[in-house]
Coordinates of C-alpha atoms and ligand atoms in Angstrom, one line a residue:
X1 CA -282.4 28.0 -20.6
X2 CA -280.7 29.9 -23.1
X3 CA -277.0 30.0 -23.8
X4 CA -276.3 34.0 -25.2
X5 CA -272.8 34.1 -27.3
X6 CA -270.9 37.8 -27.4
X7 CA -268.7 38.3 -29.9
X8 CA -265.5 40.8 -29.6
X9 CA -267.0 43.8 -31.2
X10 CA -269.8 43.4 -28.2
X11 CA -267.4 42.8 -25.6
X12 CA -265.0 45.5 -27.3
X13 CA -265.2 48.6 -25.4
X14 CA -266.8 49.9 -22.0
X15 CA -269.8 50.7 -24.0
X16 CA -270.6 47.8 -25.4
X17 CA -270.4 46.2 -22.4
X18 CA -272.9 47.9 -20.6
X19 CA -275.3 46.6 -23.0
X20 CA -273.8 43.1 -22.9
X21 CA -274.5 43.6 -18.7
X22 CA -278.0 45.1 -19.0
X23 CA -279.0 42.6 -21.9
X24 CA -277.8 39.6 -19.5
X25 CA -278.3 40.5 -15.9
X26 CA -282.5 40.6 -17.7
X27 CA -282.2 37.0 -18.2
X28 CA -283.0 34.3 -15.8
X29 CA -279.7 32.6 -13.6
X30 CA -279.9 29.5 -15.6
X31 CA -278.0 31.1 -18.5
X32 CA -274.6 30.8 -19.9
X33 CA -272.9 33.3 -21.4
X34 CA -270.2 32.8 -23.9
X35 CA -267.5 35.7 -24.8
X36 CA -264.7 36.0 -27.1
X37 CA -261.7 37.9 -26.8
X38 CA -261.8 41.9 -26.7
X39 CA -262.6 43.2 -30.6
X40 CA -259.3 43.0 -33.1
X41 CA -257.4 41.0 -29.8
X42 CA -256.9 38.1 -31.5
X43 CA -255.3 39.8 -34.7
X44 CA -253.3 42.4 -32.2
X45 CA -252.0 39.2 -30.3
X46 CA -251.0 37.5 -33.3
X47 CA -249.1 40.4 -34.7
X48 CA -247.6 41.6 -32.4
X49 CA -245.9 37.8 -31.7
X50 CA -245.0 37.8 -35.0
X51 CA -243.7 41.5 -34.4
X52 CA -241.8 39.4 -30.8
X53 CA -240.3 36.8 -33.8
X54 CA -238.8 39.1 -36.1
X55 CA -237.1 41.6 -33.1
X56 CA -239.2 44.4 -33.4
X57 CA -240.6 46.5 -29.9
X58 CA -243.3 44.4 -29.0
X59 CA -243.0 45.6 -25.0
X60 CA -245.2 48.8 -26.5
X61 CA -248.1 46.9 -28.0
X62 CA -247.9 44.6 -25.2
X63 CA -248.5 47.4 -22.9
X64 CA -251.1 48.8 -24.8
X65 CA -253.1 45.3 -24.8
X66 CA -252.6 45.5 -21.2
X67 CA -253.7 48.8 -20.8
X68 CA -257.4 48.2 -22.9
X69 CA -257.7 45.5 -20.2
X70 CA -257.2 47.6 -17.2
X71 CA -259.4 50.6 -18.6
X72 CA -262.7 48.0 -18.7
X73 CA -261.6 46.7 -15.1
X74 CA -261.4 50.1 -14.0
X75 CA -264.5 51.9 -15.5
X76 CA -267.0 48.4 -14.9
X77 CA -266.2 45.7 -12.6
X78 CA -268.2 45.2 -9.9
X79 CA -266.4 46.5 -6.8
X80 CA -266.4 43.6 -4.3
X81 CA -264.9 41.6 -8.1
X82 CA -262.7 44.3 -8.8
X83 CA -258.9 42.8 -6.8
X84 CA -259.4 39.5 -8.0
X85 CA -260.1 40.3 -11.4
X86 CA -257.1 42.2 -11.1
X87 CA -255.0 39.9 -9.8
X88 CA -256.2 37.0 -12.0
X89 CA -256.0 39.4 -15.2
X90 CA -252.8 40.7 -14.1
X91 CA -251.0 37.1 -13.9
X92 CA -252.2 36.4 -17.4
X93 CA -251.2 39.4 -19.2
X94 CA -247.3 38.5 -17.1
X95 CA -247.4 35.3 -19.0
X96 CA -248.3 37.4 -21.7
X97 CA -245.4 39.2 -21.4
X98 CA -243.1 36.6 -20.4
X99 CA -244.3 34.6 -23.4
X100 CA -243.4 37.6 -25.9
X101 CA -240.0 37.5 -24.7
X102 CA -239.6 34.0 -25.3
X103 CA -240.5 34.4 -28.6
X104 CA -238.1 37.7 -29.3
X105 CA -235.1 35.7 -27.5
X106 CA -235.0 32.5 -29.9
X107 CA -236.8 34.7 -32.6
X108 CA -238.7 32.0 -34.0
X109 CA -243.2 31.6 -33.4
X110 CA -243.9 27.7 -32.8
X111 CA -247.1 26.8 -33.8
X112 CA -247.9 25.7 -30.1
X113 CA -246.6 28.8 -28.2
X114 CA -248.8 30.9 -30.5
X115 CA -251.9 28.4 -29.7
X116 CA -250.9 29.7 -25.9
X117 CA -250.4 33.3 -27.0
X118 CA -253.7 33.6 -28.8
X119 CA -256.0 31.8 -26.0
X120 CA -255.0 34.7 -23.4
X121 CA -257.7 36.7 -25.5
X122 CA -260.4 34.7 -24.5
X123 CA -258.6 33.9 -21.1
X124 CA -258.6 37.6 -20.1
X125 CA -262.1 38.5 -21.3
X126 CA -264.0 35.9 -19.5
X127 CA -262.9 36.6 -16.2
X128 CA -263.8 40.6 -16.4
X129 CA -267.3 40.0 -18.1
X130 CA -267.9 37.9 -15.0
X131 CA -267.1 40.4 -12.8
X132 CA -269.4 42.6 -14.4
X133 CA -272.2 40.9 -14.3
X134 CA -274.1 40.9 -11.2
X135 CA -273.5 36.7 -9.5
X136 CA -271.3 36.4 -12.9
X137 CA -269.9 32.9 -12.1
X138 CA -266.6 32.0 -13.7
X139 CA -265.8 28.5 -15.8
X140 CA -262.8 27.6 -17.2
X141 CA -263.7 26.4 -20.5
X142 CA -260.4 24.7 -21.0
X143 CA -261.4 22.3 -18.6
X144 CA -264.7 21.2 -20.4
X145 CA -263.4 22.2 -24.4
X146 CA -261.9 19.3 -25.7
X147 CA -260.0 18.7 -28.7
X148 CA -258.0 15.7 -30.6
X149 CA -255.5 16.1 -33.6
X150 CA -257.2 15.4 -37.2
X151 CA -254.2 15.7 -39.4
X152 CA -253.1 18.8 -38.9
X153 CA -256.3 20.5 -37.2
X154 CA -257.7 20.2 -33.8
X155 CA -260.7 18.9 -33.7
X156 CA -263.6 19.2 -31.0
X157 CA -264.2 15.6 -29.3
X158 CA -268.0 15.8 -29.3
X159 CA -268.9 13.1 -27.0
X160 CA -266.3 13.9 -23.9
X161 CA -266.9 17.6 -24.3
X162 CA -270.2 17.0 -24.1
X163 CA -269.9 14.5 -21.0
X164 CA -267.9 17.4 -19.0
X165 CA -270.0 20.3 -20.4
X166 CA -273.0 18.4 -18.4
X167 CA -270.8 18.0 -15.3
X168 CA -269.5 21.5 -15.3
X169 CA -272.9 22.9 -15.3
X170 CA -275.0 20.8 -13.2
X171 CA -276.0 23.9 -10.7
X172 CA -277.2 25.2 -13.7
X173 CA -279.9 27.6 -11.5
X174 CA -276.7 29.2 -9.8
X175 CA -275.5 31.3 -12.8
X176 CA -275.1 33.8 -15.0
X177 CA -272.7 31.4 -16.2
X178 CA -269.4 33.4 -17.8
X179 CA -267.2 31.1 -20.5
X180 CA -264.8 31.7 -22.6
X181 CA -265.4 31.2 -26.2
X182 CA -262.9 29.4 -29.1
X183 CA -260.4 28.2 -26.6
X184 CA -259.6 24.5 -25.6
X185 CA -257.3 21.6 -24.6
X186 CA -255.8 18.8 -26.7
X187 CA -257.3 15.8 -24.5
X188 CA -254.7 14.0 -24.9
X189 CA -251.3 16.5 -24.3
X190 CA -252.9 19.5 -22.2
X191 CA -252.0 21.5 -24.5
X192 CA -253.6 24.3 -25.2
X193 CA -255.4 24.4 -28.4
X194 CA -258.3 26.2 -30.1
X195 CA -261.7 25.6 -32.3
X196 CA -260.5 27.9 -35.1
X197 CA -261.1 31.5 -35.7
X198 CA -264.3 32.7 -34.8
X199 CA -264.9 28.9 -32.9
X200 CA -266.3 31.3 -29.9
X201 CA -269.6 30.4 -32.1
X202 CA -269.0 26.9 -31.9
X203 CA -267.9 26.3 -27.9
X204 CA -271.5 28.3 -27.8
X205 CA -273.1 25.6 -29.7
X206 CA -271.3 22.6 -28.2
X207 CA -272.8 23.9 -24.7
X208 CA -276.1 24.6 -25.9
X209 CA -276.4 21.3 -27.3
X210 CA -274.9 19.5 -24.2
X211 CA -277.6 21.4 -21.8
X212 CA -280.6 20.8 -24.1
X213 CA -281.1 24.7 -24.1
X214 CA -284.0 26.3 -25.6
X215 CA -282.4 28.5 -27.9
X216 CA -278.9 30.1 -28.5
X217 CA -278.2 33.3 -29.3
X218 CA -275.3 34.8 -30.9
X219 CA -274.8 38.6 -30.3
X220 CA -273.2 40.5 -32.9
X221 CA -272.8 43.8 -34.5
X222 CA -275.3 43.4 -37.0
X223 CA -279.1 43.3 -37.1
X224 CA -279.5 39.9 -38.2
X225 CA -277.9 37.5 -40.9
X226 CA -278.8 39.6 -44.3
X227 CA -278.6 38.8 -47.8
X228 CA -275.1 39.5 -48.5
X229 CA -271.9 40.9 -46.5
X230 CA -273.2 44.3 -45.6
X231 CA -269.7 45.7 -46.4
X232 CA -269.8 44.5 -49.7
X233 CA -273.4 45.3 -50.8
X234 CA -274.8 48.6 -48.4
X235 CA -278.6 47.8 -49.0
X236 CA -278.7 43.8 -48.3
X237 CA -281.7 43.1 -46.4
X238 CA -282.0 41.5 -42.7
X239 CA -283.5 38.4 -43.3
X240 CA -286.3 37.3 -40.3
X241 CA -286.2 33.9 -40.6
X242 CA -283.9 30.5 -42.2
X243 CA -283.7 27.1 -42.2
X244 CA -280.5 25.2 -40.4
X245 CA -279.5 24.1 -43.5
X246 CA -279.9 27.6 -45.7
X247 CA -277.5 28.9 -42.7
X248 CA -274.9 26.1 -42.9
X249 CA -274.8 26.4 -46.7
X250 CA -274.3 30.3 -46.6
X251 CA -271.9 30.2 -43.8
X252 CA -270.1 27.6 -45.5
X253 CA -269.8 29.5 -48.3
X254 CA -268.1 32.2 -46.4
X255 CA -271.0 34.1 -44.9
X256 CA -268.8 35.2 -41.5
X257 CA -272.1 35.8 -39.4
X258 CA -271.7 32.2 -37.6
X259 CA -268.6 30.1 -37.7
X260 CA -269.7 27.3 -40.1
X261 CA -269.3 23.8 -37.8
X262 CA -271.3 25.6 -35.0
X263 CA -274.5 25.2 -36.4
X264 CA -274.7 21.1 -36.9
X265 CA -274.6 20.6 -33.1
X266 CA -277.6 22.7 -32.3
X267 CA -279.3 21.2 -35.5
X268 CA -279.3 18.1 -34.5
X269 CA -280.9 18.6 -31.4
X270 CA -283.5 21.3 -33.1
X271 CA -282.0 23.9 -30.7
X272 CA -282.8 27.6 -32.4
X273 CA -280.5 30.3 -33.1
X274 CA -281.2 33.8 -33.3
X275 CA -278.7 36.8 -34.8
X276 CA -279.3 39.7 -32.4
X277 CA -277.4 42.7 -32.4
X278 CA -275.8 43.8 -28.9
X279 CA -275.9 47.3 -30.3
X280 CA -279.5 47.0 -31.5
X281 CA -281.1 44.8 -28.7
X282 CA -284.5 45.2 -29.7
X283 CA -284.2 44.1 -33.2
X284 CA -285.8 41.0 -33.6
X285 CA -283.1 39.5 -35.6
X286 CA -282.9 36.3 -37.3
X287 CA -284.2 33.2 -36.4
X288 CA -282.5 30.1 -37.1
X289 CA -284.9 26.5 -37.2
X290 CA -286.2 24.1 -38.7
X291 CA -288.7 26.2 -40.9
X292 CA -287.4 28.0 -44.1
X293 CA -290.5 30.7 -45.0
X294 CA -289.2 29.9 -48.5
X295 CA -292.0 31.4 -49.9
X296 CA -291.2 35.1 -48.7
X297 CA -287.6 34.5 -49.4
X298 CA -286.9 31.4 -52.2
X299 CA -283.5 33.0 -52.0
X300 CA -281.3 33.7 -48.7
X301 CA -278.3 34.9 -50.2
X302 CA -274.8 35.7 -52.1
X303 CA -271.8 34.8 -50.7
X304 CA -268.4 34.0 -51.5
X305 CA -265.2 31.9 -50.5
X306 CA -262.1 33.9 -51.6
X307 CA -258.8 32.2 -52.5
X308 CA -260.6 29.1 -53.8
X309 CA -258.0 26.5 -56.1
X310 CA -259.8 24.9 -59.2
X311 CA -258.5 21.8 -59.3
X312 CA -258.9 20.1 -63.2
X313 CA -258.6 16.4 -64.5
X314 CA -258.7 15.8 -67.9
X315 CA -257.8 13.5 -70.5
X316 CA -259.8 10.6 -72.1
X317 CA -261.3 8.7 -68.8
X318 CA -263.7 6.7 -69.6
X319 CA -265.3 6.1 -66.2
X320 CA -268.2 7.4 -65.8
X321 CA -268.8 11.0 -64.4
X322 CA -269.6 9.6 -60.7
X323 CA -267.2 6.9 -60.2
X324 CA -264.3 9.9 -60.6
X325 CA -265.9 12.1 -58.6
X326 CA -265.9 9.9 -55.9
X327 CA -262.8 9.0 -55.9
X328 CA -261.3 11.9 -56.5
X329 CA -263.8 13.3 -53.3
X330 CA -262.7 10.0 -51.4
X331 CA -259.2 10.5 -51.8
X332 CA -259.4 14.2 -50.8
X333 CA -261.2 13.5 -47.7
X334 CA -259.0 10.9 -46.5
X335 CA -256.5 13.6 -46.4
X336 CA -258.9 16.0 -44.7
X337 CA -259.0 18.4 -47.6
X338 CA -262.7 19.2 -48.6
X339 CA -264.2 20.1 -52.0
X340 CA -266.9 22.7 -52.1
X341 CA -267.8 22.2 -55.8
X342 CA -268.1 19.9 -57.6
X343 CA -268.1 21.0 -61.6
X344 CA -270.3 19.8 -64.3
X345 CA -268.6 18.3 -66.8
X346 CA -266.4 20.4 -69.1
X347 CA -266.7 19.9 -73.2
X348 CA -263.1 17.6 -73.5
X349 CA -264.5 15.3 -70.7
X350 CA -262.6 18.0 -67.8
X351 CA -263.5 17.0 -64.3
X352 CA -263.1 20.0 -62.1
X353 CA -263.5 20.8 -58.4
X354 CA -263.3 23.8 -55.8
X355 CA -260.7 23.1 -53.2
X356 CA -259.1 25.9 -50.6
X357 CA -255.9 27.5 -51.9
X358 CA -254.6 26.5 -48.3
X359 CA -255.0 22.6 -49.1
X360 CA -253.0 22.8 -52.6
X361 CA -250.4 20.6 -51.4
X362 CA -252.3 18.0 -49.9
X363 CA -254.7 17.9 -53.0
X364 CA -251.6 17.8 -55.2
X365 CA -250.4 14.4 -53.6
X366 CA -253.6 12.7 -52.7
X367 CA -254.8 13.2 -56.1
X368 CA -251.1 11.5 -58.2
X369 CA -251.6 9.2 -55.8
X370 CA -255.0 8.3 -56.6
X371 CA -254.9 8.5 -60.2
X372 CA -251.1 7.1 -60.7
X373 CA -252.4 4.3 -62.6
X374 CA -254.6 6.8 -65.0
X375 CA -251.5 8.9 -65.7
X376 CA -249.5 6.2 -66.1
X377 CA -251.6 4.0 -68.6
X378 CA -252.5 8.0 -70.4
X379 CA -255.9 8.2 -69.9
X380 CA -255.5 11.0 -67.4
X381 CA -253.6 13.7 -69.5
X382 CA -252.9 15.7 -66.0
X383 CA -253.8 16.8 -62.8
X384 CA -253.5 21.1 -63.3
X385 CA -254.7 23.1 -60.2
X386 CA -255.4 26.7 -60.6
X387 CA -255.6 29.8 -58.1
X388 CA -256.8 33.1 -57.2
X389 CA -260.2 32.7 -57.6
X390 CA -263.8 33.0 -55.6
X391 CA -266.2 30.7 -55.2
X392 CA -269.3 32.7 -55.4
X393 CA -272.9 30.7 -53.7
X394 CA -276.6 31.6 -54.1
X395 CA -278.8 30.0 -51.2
X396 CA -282.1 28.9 -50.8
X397 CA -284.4 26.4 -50.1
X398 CA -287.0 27.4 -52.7
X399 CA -283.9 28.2 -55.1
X400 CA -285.2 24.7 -56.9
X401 CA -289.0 26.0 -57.7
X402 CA -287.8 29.1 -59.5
X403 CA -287.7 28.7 -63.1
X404 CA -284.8 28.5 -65.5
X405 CA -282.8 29.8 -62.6
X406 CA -279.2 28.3 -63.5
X407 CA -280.0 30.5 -66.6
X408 CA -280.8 32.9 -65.1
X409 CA -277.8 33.5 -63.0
X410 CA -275.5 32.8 -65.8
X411 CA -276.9 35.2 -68.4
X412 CA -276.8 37.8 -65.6
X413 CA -272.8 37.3 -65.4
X414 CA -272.5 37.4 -68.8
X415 CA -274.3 41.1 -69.2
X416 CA -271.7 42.1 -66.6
X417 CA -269.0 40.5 -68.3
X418 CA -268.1 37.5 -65.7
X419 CA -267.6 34.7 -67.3
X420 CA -268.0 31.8 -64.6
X421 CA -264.8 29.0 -64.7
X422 CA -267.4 26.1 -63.7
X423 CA -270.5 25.6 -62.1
X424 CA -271.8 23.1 -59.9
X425 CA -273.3 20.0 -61.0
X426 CA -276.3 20.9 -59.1
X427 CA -275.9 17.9 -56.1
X428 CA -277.7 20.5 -53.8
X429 CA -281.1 21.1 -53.7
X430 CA -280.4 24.5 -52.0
X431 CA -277.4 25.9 -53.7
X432 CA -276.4 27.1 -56.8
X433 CA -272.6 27.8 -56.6
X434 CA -269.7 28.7 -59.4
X435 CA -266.2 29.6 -59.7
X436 CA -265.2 33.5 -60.7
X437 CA -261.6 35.2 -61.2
X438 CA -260.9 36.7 -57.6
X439 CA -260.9 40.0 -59.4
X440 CA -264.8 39.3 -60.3
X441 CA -265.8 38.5 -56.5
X442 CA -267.9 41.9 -55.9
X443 CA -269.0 42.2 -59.2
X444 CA -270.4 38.8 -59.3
X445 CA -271.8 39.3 -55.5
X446 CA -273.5 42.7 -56.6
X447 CA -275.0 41.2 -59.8
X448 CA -276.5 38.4 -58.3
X449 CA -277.5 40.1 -55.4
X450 CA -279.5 42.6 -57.7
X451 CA -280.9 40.1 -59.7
X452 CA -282.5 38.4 -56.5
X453 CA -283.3 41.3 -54.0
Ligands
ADP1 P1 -268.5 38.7 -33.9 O1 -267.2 39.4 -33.5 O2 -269.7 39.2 -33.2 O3 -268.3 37.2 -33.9 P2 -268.1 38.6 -36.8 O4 -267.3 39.7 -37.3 O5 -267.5 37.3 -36.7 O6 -268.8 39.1 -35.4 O7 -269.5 38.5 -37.7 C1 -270.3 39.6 -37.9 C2 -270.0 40.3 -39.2 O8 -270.2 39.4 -40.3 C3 -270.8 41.5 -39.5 O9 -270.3 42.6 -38.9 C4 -270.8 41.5 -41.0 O10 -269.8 42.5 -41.4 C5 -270.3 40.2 -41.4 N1 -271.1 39.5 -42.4 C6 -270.7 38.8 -43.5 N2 -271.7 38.3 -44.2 C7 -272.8 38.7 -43.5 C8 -274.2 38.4 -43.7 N3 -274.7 37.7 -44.8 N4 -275.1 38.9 -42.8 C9 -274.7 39.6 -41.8 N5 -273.4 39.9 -41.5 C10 -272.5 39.4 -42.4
LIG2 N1 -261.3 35.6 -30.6 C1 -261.4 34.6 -31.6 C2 -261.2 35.2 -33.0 O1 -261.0 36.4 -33.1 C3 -262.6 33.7 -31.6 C4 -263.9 34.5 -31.8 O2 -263.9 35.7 -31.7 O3 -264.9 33.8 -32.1 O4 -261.1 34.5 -33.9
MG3 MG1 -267.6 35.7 -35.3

């Protein structure tokens, strides 16, 4: 069985949809079918809750949501679907509603009421793709999605989620299955919670790993997963094939095809994915598996990870390079703050490391804590953290047999006048990755991309 992810854009206008119905209603009953929230819903739900906070006429946007909902009801659910998807739609865009007003009436956006707020996307779009599909059968994913707090993220809990994914489904044969994607519940509270944006990826991954399915499928607006950002770079090629790991490196490094933890689930159990295009459907896409064809492509791809934080340690330590790193890495992690870099070296004996511009804070006070007795003793001059920059990635898994490639790469920059801030030490075999000024993100990304492709 195969478990088929949709994401907004495909379930984003009656169009759309009518490929999303004839590409599933093709399939066998045994498979589930994943959707996010109506394209842009998520950001529209957010803003206009932020729009509730700060007094301003959310009532029109809020009818406008509700009106895209009703249009698709209208034009395409099945009519013998069609009341109770309005009734069951209708209830949630009047806690919609009702939700909006509490917001405008104390004028303040708790974390927790915009958790609710934004998992009405995915609450709404579920129920009308199942009614559109012919024996569409509805699951509550909130019921099966479980998450627990990991400082100050929710985290999926693998193993129950898992345990009730397999209950939930056991008449597998009596689908199409319809889920919603990205929402969840904080086991412990009942709270509602969510995997993260773009986590419809990931609830799509935790299922197929659950049921054992043959492959997974993520539907998008794109032919496959190319070499670079097709917005950023117009002629970047659709790549037919890459290994697990070349597609959790690029993703990680900010390729936004596939939400980065949703590919380790289905890794693990050597469960396939393929990049399909809803708009495109007989594409053949990208395949996702154990098997690299590194020869064709050594190199995968560019990416980059805007507002990156360069985090620098100098002074005259005189441990050696891999007893700092790891603690400085250890005492990072502890505080759930994670480093995608690692630097070589500088001249002065400079230690330096990529961190998110998001975890500043938490670096900032993990790391004096860490190293209080080094900056107290001097040998540890300071602890200087700078921002705005990119983190810029070249993938692949035959990235190591090309010759003088570090050199390569570099000298490139220099002829377009980038000069890289630091550059990793090298501790993956598949990725050659370095820090830019945010102001050097495209250029770096085109010149790298021409040099390879
Ligand atoms: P969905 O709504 O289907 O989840 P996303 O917007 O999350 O879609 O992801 C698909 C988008 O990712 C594409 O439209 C494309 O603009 C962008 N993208 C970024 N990097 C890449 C890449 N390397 N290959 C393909 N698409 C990419
Ligand atoms: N609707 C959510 C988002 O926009 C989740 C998803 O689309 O994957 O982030
Ligand atoms: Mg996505």
């Amino acid at each position: 069985m195969n478990v088929l992810k949709f994401g907004g854009t495909s379930v984003g206008t009656v169009e759309s949809l009518k490929n999303v119905r004839s590409i599933v209603e093709a399939l066998p009953s045994d498979t589930v079918v994943v959707v996010s929230a109506l394209g842009g819903l998520t950001d529209r739900l957010i803003a206009t809750a932020r729009l509730a906070a700060e007094g301003g006429d959310w009532r029109t946007e809020a009818d406008a949501i509700a009106e895209r909902h009703y249009i698709i009801i209208e034009e395409l659910v099945r009519p013998d679907r069609k009341q109770s998807t309005l009734t069951v739609v209708g209830s949630l865009l009047d806690e919609l509603r009702r939700t909006y007003e509490g917001v405008s009436l104390i004028g303040d956006l708790p974390a927790k009421t915009l958790d609710v707020i934004v998992s009405l996307g995915e609450r709404m779009s579920a129920p009308i793709v199942a009614g559109i599909i012919k024996n569409g059968h509805l699951h509550n994913s909130l019921d099966f999605i479980k998450t627990e707090k990991w400082f100050d993220k929710n985290i999926a809990d693998a193993s129950l989620t898992r345990d009730l994914i397999i209950k939930e489904f056991v008449d597998i044969e009596k689908g199409p299955h319809v889920t919603g994607g990205f929402i969840s519940q904080d086991r412990d509270t009942g709270e509602i919670t969510n995997l993260g944006r773009g986590g419809s990826d990931y609830t799509a991954a935790l299922i197929a790993a659950a049921l054992d399915a043959d492959m997974l499928d993520i539907w998008t607006d794109v032919d496959g997963f190319m070499t670079a950002d097709p917005r950023i770079i117009k002629d970047a090629i659709v790549l037919p094939a890459m290994s697990f790991i070349e597609s959790m490196e690029l993703c990680t490094f900010g390729a936004k095809v596939i939400y980065p933890p949703t590919i380790y689930p289905v890794f693990h159990k050597n469960i396939p994915i393929r990049i399909l295009n809803t708009f495109n459907p007989t594409a053949p896409g990208t395949l996702i598996s154990d098997a690299s064809c590194a020869k064709e492509y050594p190199v995968k791809g560019v990416t980059a990870i805007r507002n990156t934080c360069l985090v620098r340690l100098s002074g005259n330590l005189t441990e050696n390079v891999a007893g700092i790193n790891t603690r400085a890495y250890n005492a990072l992690a502890r505080n759930g703050v994670s480093v995608f870099l690692l630097a070589q070296p500088g001249e002065n004996h400079e230690f330096s490391f990529a961190i998110a511009s998001a975890d500043r804070q938490v670096a900032t006070r993990a790391l004096n804590e860490e190293f209080a007795p080094e900056l107290i003793d001097g040998a540890l001059d300071s602890i200087s953290f700078e921002d705005g920059l990119s983190t810029i990635a070249v993938v692949g898994e035959g990235i190591r047999h090309l010759k003088g490639v570090n050199g390569r790469i570099l000298n490139t920059l220099m002829r377009f006048g980038i000069k890289p801030l630091a550059c990793s030490e090298g501790n993956s075999d598949t990725t050659f990755s370095f820090v830019v000024e945010e102001k050097d993100t495209v250029g770096a990304i085109k010149a790298i991309h021409g040099l390879f492709f």
